[in-house]
């Protein structure tokens, strides 16, 4: 189900909790909401739809996928950039990494490990920051 976008910076600044299989509907809602906003959004975290769970959704080219309880385990080649956010107005400076590795659960709650570079890596880093209560 498509959800309303959370815009309260105080809510967004709260750290999220790990998700379990009980939160499967949140995964579906997050992907539905991302797909409804693809014209101006490339990623979302569950707190952006008002749920403080460690779930993110990423748009990578024509594909959208969820990562549950993502943990970035490796970061290579930092760079400076600016990012905007669907939940917040304006852009903010931040440090990102060109290449990352992530441990996570997929939509079926199976363990995964992925290596990501470039734009997809940047999206994942932004959304993991959301889960940690970092408002960028």
mmCIF file with all atom_site columns, C-alpha atoms in Angstrom:
data_model
loop_
_atom_site.group_PDB
_atom_site.id
_atom_site.type_symbol
_atom_site.label_atom_id
_atom_site.label_alt_id
_atom_site.label_comp_id
_atom_site.label_asym_id
_atom_site.label_entity_id
_atom_site.label_seq_id
_atom_site.pdbx_PDB_ins_code
_atom_site.Cartn_x
_atom_site.Cartn_y
_atom_site.Cartn_z
_atom_site.occupancy
_atom_site.B_iso_or_equiv
_atom_site.pdbx_formal_charge
_atom_site.auth_seq_id
_atom_site.auth_comp_id
_atom_site.auth_asym_id
_atom_site.auth_atom_id
_atom_site.pdbx_PDB_model_num
ATOM 1   C CA . UNK A 1 1   ? 0.000  0.000   0.000   1.00 0.00 ? 1   UNK A CA 1
ATOM 2   C CA . UNK A 1 2   ? 1.287  3.478   -0.842  1.00 0.00 ? 2   UNK A CA 1
ATOM 3   C CA . UNK A 1 3   ? 1.959  5.414   2.356   1.00 0.00 ? 3   UNK A CA 1
ATOM 4   C CA . UNK A 1 4   ? 2.241  9.119   3.175   1.00 0.00 ? 4   UNK A CA 1
ATOM 5   C CA . UNK A 1 5   ? 5.797  10.486  3.343   1.00 0.00 ? 5   UNK A CA 1
ATOM 6   C CA . UNK A 1 6   ? 6.963  11.348  6.874   1.00 0.00 ? 6   UNK A CA 1
ATOM 7   C CA . UNK A 1 7   ? 8.421  14.864  7.024   1.00 0.00 ? 7   UNK A CA 1
ATOM 8   C CA . UNK A 1 8   ? 8.944  15.317  10.778  1.00 0.00 ? 8   UNK A CA 1
ATOM 9   C CA . UNK A 1 9   ? 12.718 15.750  11.367  1.00 0.00 ? 9   UNK A CA 1
ATOM 10  C CA . UNK A 1 10  ? 12.354 14.753  15.033  1.00 0.00 ? 10  UNK A CA 1
ATOM 11  C CA . UNK A 1 11  ? 10.815 11.402  14.043  1.00 0.00 ? 11  UNK A CA 1
ATOM 12  C CA . UNK A 1 12  ? 13.368 10.876  11.273  1.00 0.00 ? 12  UNK A CA 1
ATOM 13  C CA . UNK A 1 13  ? 16.228 11.526  13.738  1.00 0.00 ? 13  UNK A CA 1
ATOM 14  C CA . UNK A 1 14  ? 15.241 8.503   15.856  1.00 0.00 ? 14  UNK A CA 1
ATOM 15  C CA . UNK A 1 15  ? 17.228 5.297   15.387  1.00 0.00 ? 15  UNK A CA 1
ATOM 16  C CA . UNK A 1 16  ? 15.264 2.417   13.887  1.00 0.00 ? 16  UNK A CA 1
ATOM 17  C CA . UNK A 1 17  ? 14.988 -1.127  15.237  1.00 0.00 ? 17  UNK A CA 1
ATOM 18  C CA . UNK A 1 18  ? 15.785 -4.367  13.445  1.00 0.00 ? 18  UNK A CA 1
ATOM 19  C CA . UNK A 1 19  ? 12.927 -5.851  11.465  1.00 0.00 ? 19  UNK A CA 1
ATOM 20  C CA . UNK A 1 20  ? 11.579 -9.391  11.721  1.00 0.00 ? 20  UNK A CA 1
ATOM 21  C CA . UNK A 1 21  ? 9.283  -11.446 9.506   1.00 0.00 ? 21  UNK A CA 1
ATOM 22  C CA . UNK A 1 22  ? 6.349  -9.808  11.331  1.00 0.00 ? 22  UNK A CA 1
ATOM 23  C CA . UNK A 1 23  ? 7.333  -6.652  9.400   1.00 0.00 ? 23  UNK A CA 1
ATOM 24  C CA . UNK A 1 24  ? 6.865  -8.199  5.941   1.00 0.00 ? 24  UNK A CA 1
ATOM 25  C CA . UNK A 1 25  ? 3.989  -5.807  5.167   1.00 0.00 ? 25  UNK A CA 1
ATOM 26  C CA . UNK A 1 26  ? 6.304  -2.847  5.811   1.00 0.00 ? 26  UNK A CA 1
ATOM 27  C CA . UNK A 1 27  ? 8.605  -4.163  3.073   1.00 0.00 ? 27  UNK A CA 1
ATOM 28  C CA . UNK A 1 28  ? 5.684  -4.277  0.642   1.00 0.00 ? 28  UNK A CA 1
ATOM 29  C CA . UNK A 1 29  ? 4.429  -0.833  1.652   1.00 0.00 ? 29  UNK A CA 1
ATOM 30  C CA . UNK A 1 30  ? 7.917  0.667   1.326   1.00 0.00 ? 30  UNK A CA 1
ATOM 31  C CA . UNK A 1 31  ? 8.411  -0.748  -2.168  1.00 0.00 ? 31  UNK A CA 1
ATOM 32  C CA . UNK A 1 32  ? 4.894  0.385   -3.202  1.00 0.00 ? 32  UNK A CA 1
ATOM 33  C CA . UNK A 1 33  ? 5.600  3.896   -1.924  1.00 0.00 ? 33  UNK A CA 1
ATOM 34  C CA . UNK A 1 34  ? 8.999  4.049   -3.642  1.00 0.00 ? 34  UNK A CA 1
ATOM 35  C CA . UNK A 1 35  ? 7.445  2.934   -6.933  1.00 0.00 ? 35  UNK A CA 1
ATOM 36  C CA . UNK A 1 36  ? 4.756  5.615   -6.593  1.00 0.00 ? 36  UNK A CA 1
ATOM 37  C CA . UNK A 1 37  ? 7.482  8.256   -6.205  1.00 0.00 ? 37  UNK A CA 1
ATOM 38  C CA . UNK A 1 38  ? 10.038 7.098   -8.797  1.00 0.00 ? 38  UNK A CA 1
ATOM 39  C CA . UNK A 1 39  ? 9.795  10.362  -10.723 1.00 0.00 ? 39  UNK A CA 1
ATOM 40  C CA . UNK A 1 40  ? 11.694 12.128  -7.915  1.00 0.00 ? 40  UNK A CA 1
ATOM 41  C CA . UNK A 1 41  ? 12.908 9.454   -5.510  1.00 0.00 ? 41  UNK A CA 1
ATOM 42  C CA . UNK A 1 42  ? 15.549 6.709   -5.833  1.00 0.00 ? 42  UNK A CA 1
ATOM 43  C CA . UNK A 1 43  ? 15.448 5.218   -2.357  1.00 0.00 ? 43  UNK A CA 1
ATOM 44  C CA . UNK A 1 44  ? 13.475 5.145   0.859   1.00 0.00 ? 44  UNK A CA 1
ATOM 45  C CA . UNK A 1 45  ? 13.842 3.963   4.431   1.00 0.00 ? 45  UNK A CA 1
ATOM 46  C CA . UNK A 1 46  ? 10.922 2.666   6.484   1.00 0.00 ? 46  UNK A CA 1
ATOM 47  C CA . UNK A 1 47  ? 11.004 5.688   8.780   1.00 0.00 ? 47  UNK A CA 1
ATOM 48  C CA . UNK A 1 48  ? 10.088 7.787   5.738   1.00 0.00 ? 48  UNK A CA 1
ATOM 49  C CA . UNK A 1 49  ? 6.677  6.068   5.843   1.00 0.00 ? 49  UNK A CA 1
ATOM 50  C CA . UNK A 1 50  ? 6.417  6.383   9.621   1.00 0.00 ? 50  UNK A CA 1
ATOM 51  C CA . UNK A 1 51  ? 7.817  2.979   10.643  1.00 0.00 ? 51  UNK A CA 1
ATOM 52  C CA . UNK A 1 52  ? 11.015 2.857   12.720  1.00 0.00 ? 52  UNK A CA 1
ATOM 53  C CA . UNK A 1 53  ? 12.374 -0.395  11.313  1.00 0.00 ? 53  UNK A CA 1
ATOM 54  C CA . UNK A 1 54  ? 15.702 -1.098  9.570   1.00 0.00 ? 54  UNK A CA 1
ATOM 55  C CA . UNK A 1 55  ? 14.255 -1.612  6.117   1.00 0.00 ? 55  UNK A CA 1
ATOM 56  C CA . UNK A 1 56  ? 15.276 0.254   2.982   1.00 0.00 ? 56  UNK A CA 1
ATOM 57  C CA . UNK A 1 57  ? 14.104 0.203   -0.623  1.00 0.00 ? 57  UNK A CA 1
ATOM 58  C CA . UNK A 1 58  ? 16.431 1.063   -3.506  1.00 0.00 ? 58  UNK A CA 1
ATOM 59  C CA . UNK A 1 59  ? 15.736 1.907   -7.149  1.00 0.00 ? 59  UNK A CA 1
ATOM 60  C CA . UNK A 1 60  ? 18.641 0.723   -9.300  1.00 0.00 ? 60  UNK A CA 1
ATOM 61  C CA . UNK A 1 61  ? 17.870 1.343   -12.939 1.00 0.00 ? 61  UNK A CA 1
ATOM 62  C CA . UNK A 1 62  ? 14.622 -0.441  -13.803 1.00 0.00 ? 62  UNK A CA 1
ATOM 63  C CA . UNK A 1 63  ? 14.729 -2.535  -10.615 1.00 0.00 ? 63  UNK A CA 1
ATOM 64  C CA . UNK A 1 64  ? 13.531 -1.809  -7.088  1.00 0.00 ? 64  UNK A CA 1
ATOM 65  C CA . UNK A 1 65  ? 14.587 -4.023  -4.215  1.00 0.00 ? 65  UNK A CA 1
ATOM 66  C CA . UNK A 1 66  ? 14.403 -4.078  -0.436  1.00 0.00 ? 66  UNK A CA 1
ATOM 67  C CA . UNK A 1 67  ? 17.161 -4.614  2.083   1.00 0.00 ? 67  UNK A CA 1
ATOM 68  C CA . UNK A 1 68  ? 16.140 -5.664  5.585   1.00 0.00 ? 68  UNK A CA 1
ATOM 69  C CA . UNK A 1 69  ? 18.469 -4.899  8.508   1.00 0.00 ? 69  UNK A CA 1
ATOM 70  C CA . UNK A 1 70  ? 21.255 -3.699  6.173   1.00 0.00 ? 70  UNK A CA 1
ATOM 71  C CA . UNK A 1 71  ? 24.726 -3.347  7.671   1.00 0.00 ? 71  UNK A CA 1
ATOM 72  C CA . UNK A 1 72  ? 27.511 -1.755  5.642   1.00 0.00 ? 72  UNK A CA 1
ATOM 73  C CA . UNK A 1 73  ? 30.557 -3.945  6.292   1.00 0.00 ? 73  UNK A CA 1
ATOM 74  C CA . UNK A 1 74  ? 33.102 -2.299  3.987   1.00 0.00 ? 74  UNK A CA 1
ATOM 75  C CA . UNK A 1 75  ? 33.595 1.211   2.579   1.00 0.00 ? 75  UNK A CA 1
ATOM 76  C CA . UNK A 1 76  ? 36.176 2.204   -0.039  1.00 0.00 ? 76  UNK A CA 1
ATOM 77  C CA . UNK A 1 77  ? 37.210 5.533   -1.590  1.00 0.00 ? 77  UNK A CA 1
ATOM 78  C CA . UNK A 1 78  ? 35.387 8.347   0.227   1.00 0.00 ? 78  UNK A CA 1
ATOM 79  C CA . UNK A 1 79  ? 34.144 11.405  -1.651  1.00 0.00 ? 79  UNK A CA 1
ATOM 80  C CA . UNK A 1 80  ? 32.191 14.541  -0.827  1.00 0.00 ? 80  UNK A CA 1
ATOM 81  C CA . UNK A 1 81  ? 28.775 15.211  -2.330  1.00 0.00 ? 81  UNK A CA 1
ATOM 82  C CA . UNK A 1 82  ? 25.412 16.868  -1.636  1.00 0.00 ? 82  UNK A CA 1
ATOM 83  C CA . UNK A 1 83  ? 22.116 15.044  -1.315  1.00 0.00 ? 83  UNK A CA 1
ATOM 84  C CA . UNK A 1 84  ? 18.459 15.884  -1.165  1.00 0.00 ? 84  UNK A CA 1
ATOM 85  C CA . UNK A 1 85  ? 15.716 13.821  0.418   1.00 0.00 ? 85  UNK A CA 1
ATOM 86  C CA . UNK A 1 86  ? 12.032 13.277  -0.285  1.00 0.00 ? 86  UNK A CA 1
ATOM 87  C CA . UNK A 1 87  ? 11.317 13.806  3.429   1.00 0.00 ? 87  UNK A CA 1
ATOM 88  C CA . UNK A 1 88  ? 13.276 17.049  3.808   1.00 0.00 ? 88  UNK A CA 1
ATOM 89  C CA . UNK A 1 89  ? 13.641 20.272  1.858   1.00 0.00 ? 89  UNK A CA 1
ATOM 90  C CA . UNK A 1 90  ? 16.955 21.354  0.365   1.00 0.00 ? 90  UNK A CA 1
ATOM 91  C CA . UNK A 1 91  ? 20.279 19.586  -0.014  1.00 0.00 ? 91  UNK A CA 1
ATOM 92  C CA . UNK A 1 92  ? 22.977 18.821  2.522   1.00 0.00 ? 92  UNK A CA 1
ATOM 93  C CA . UNK A 1 93  ? 26.692 17.998  2.216   1.00 0.00 ? 93  UNK A CA 1
ATOM 94  C CA . UNK A 1 94  ? 27.864 14.506  3.161   1.00 0.00 ? 94  UNK A CA 1
ATOM 95  C CA . UNK A 1 95  ? 30.659 11.994  2.762   1.00 0.00 ? 95  UNK A CA 1
ATOM 96  C CA . UNK A 1 96  ? 29.931 8.876   0.755   1.00 0.00 ? 96  UNK A CA 1
ATOM 97  C CA . UNK A 1 97  ? 32.016 5.941   -0.462  1.00 0.00 ? 97  UNK A CA 1
ATOM 98  C CA . UNK A 1 98  ? 32.390 4.809   -4.072  1.00 0.00 ? 98  UNK A CA 1
ATOM 99  C CA . UNK A 1 99  ? 32.224 1.125   -3.164  1.00 0.00 ? 99  UNK A CA 1
ATOM 100 C CA . UNK A 1 100 ? 30.493 -0.623  -0.271  1.00 0.00 ? 100 UNK A CA 1
ATOM 101 C CA . UNK A 1 101 ? 29.680 -4.124  0.884   1.00 0.00 ? 101 UNK A CA 1
ATOM 102 C CA . UNK A 1 102 ? 26.419 -4.822  2.697   1.00 0.00 ? 102 UNK A CA 1
ATOM 103 C CA . UNK A 1 103 ? 25.042 -7.713  4.734   1.00 0.00 ? 103 UNK A CA 1
ATOM 104 C CA . UNK A 1 104 ? 21.240 -7.786  4.750   1.00 0.00 ? 104 UNK A CA 1
ATOM 105 C CA . UNK A 1 105 ? 18.138 -9.900  4.492   1.00 0.00 ? 105 UNK A CA 1
ATOM 106 C CA . UNK A 1 106 ? 16.236 -9.942  1.215   1.00 0.00 ? 106 UNK A CA 1
ATOM 107 C CA . UNK A 1 107 ? 12.453 -9.649  0.880   1.00 0.00 ? 107 UNK A CA 1
ATOM 108 C CA . UNK A 1 108 ? 12.163 -13.332 1.762   1.00 0.00 ? 108 UNK A CA 1
ATOM 109 C CA . UNK A 1 109 ? 14.238 -12.793 4.930   1.00 0.00 ? 109 UNK A CA 1
ATOM 110 C CA . UNK A 1 110 ? 17.178 -14.759 3.539   1.00 0.00 ? 110 UNK A CA 1
ATOM 111 C CA . UNK A 1 111 ? 20.740 -13.644 4.333   1.00 0.00 ? 111 UNK A CA 1
ATOM 112 C CA . UNK A 1 112 ? 22.510 -11.828 1.510   1.00 0.00 ? 112 UNK A CA 1
ATOM 113 C CA . UNK A 1 113 ? 25.833 -10.091 0.948   1.00 0.00 ? 113 UNK A CA 1
ATOM 114 C CA . UNK A 1 114 ? 26.243 -7.580  -1.834  1.00 0.00 ? 114 UNK A CA 1
ATOM 115 C CA . UNK A 1 115 ? 28.907 -5.328  -3.318  1.00 0.00 ? 115 UNK A CA 1
ATOM 116 C CA . UNK A 1 116 ? 27.678 -2.017  -4.691  1.00 0.00 ? 116 UNK A CA 1
ATOM 117 C CA . UNK A 1 117 ? 29.381 0.846   -6.475  1.00 0.00 ? 117 UNK A CA 1
ATOM 118 C CA . UNK A 1 118 ? 28.600 4.324   -7.731  1.00 0.00 ? 118 UNK A CA 1
ATOM 119 C CA . UNK A 1 119 ? 25.059 5.654   -7.639  1.00 0.00 ? 119 UNK A CA 1
ATOM 120 C CA . UNK A 1 120 ? 23.518 2.506   -6.134  1.00 0.00 ? 120 UNK A CA 1
ATOM 121 C CA . UNK A 1 121 ? 26.107 2.542   -3.338  1.00 0.00 ? 121 UNK A CA 1
ATOM 122 C CA . UNK A 1 122 ? 25.296 6.193   -2.649  1.00 0.00 ? 122 UNK A CA 1
ATOM 123 C CA . UNK A 1 123 ? 21.558 5.485   -2.426  1.00 0.00 ? 123 UNK A CA 1
ATOM 124 C CA . UNK A 1 124 ? 22.116 2.597   -0.006  1.00 0.00 ? 124 UNK A CA 1
ATOM 125 C CA . UNK A 1 125 ? 24.362 4.740   2.204   1.00 0.00 ? 125 UNK A CA 1
ATOM 126 C CA . UNK A 1 126 ? 21.748 7.520   2.335   1.00 0.00 ? 126 UNK A CA 1
ATOM 127 C CA . UNK A 1 127 ? 18.991 5.109   3.315   1.00 0.00 ? 127 UNK A CA 1
ATOM 128 C CA . UNK A 1 128 ? 21.115 3.286   5.914   1.00 0.00 ? 128 UNK A CA 1
ATOM 129 C CA . UNK A 1 129 ? 21.798 6.719   7.437   1.00 0.00 ? 129 UNK A CA 1
ATOM 130 C CA . UNK A 1 130 ? 18.017 7.156   7.748   1.00 0.00 ? 130 UNK A CA 1
ATOM 131 C CA . UNK A 1 131 ? 17.807 3.883   9.690   1.00 0.00 ? 131 UNK A CA 1
ATOM 132 C CA . UNK A 1 132 ? 20.510 5.168   12.038  1.00 0.00 ? 132 UNK A CA 1
ATOM 133 C CA . UNK A 1 133 ? 18.649 8.418   12.656  1.00 0.00 ? 133 UNK A CA 1
ATOM 134 C CA . UNK A 1 134 ? 21.093 10.487  10.592  1.00 0.00 ? 134 UNK A CA 1
ATOM 135 C CA . UNK A 1 135 ? 19.059 13.187  8.849   1.00 0.00 ? 135 UNK A CA 1
ATOM 136 C CA . UNK A 1 136 ? 20.696 13.998  5.508   1.00 0.00 ? 136 UNK A CA 1
#
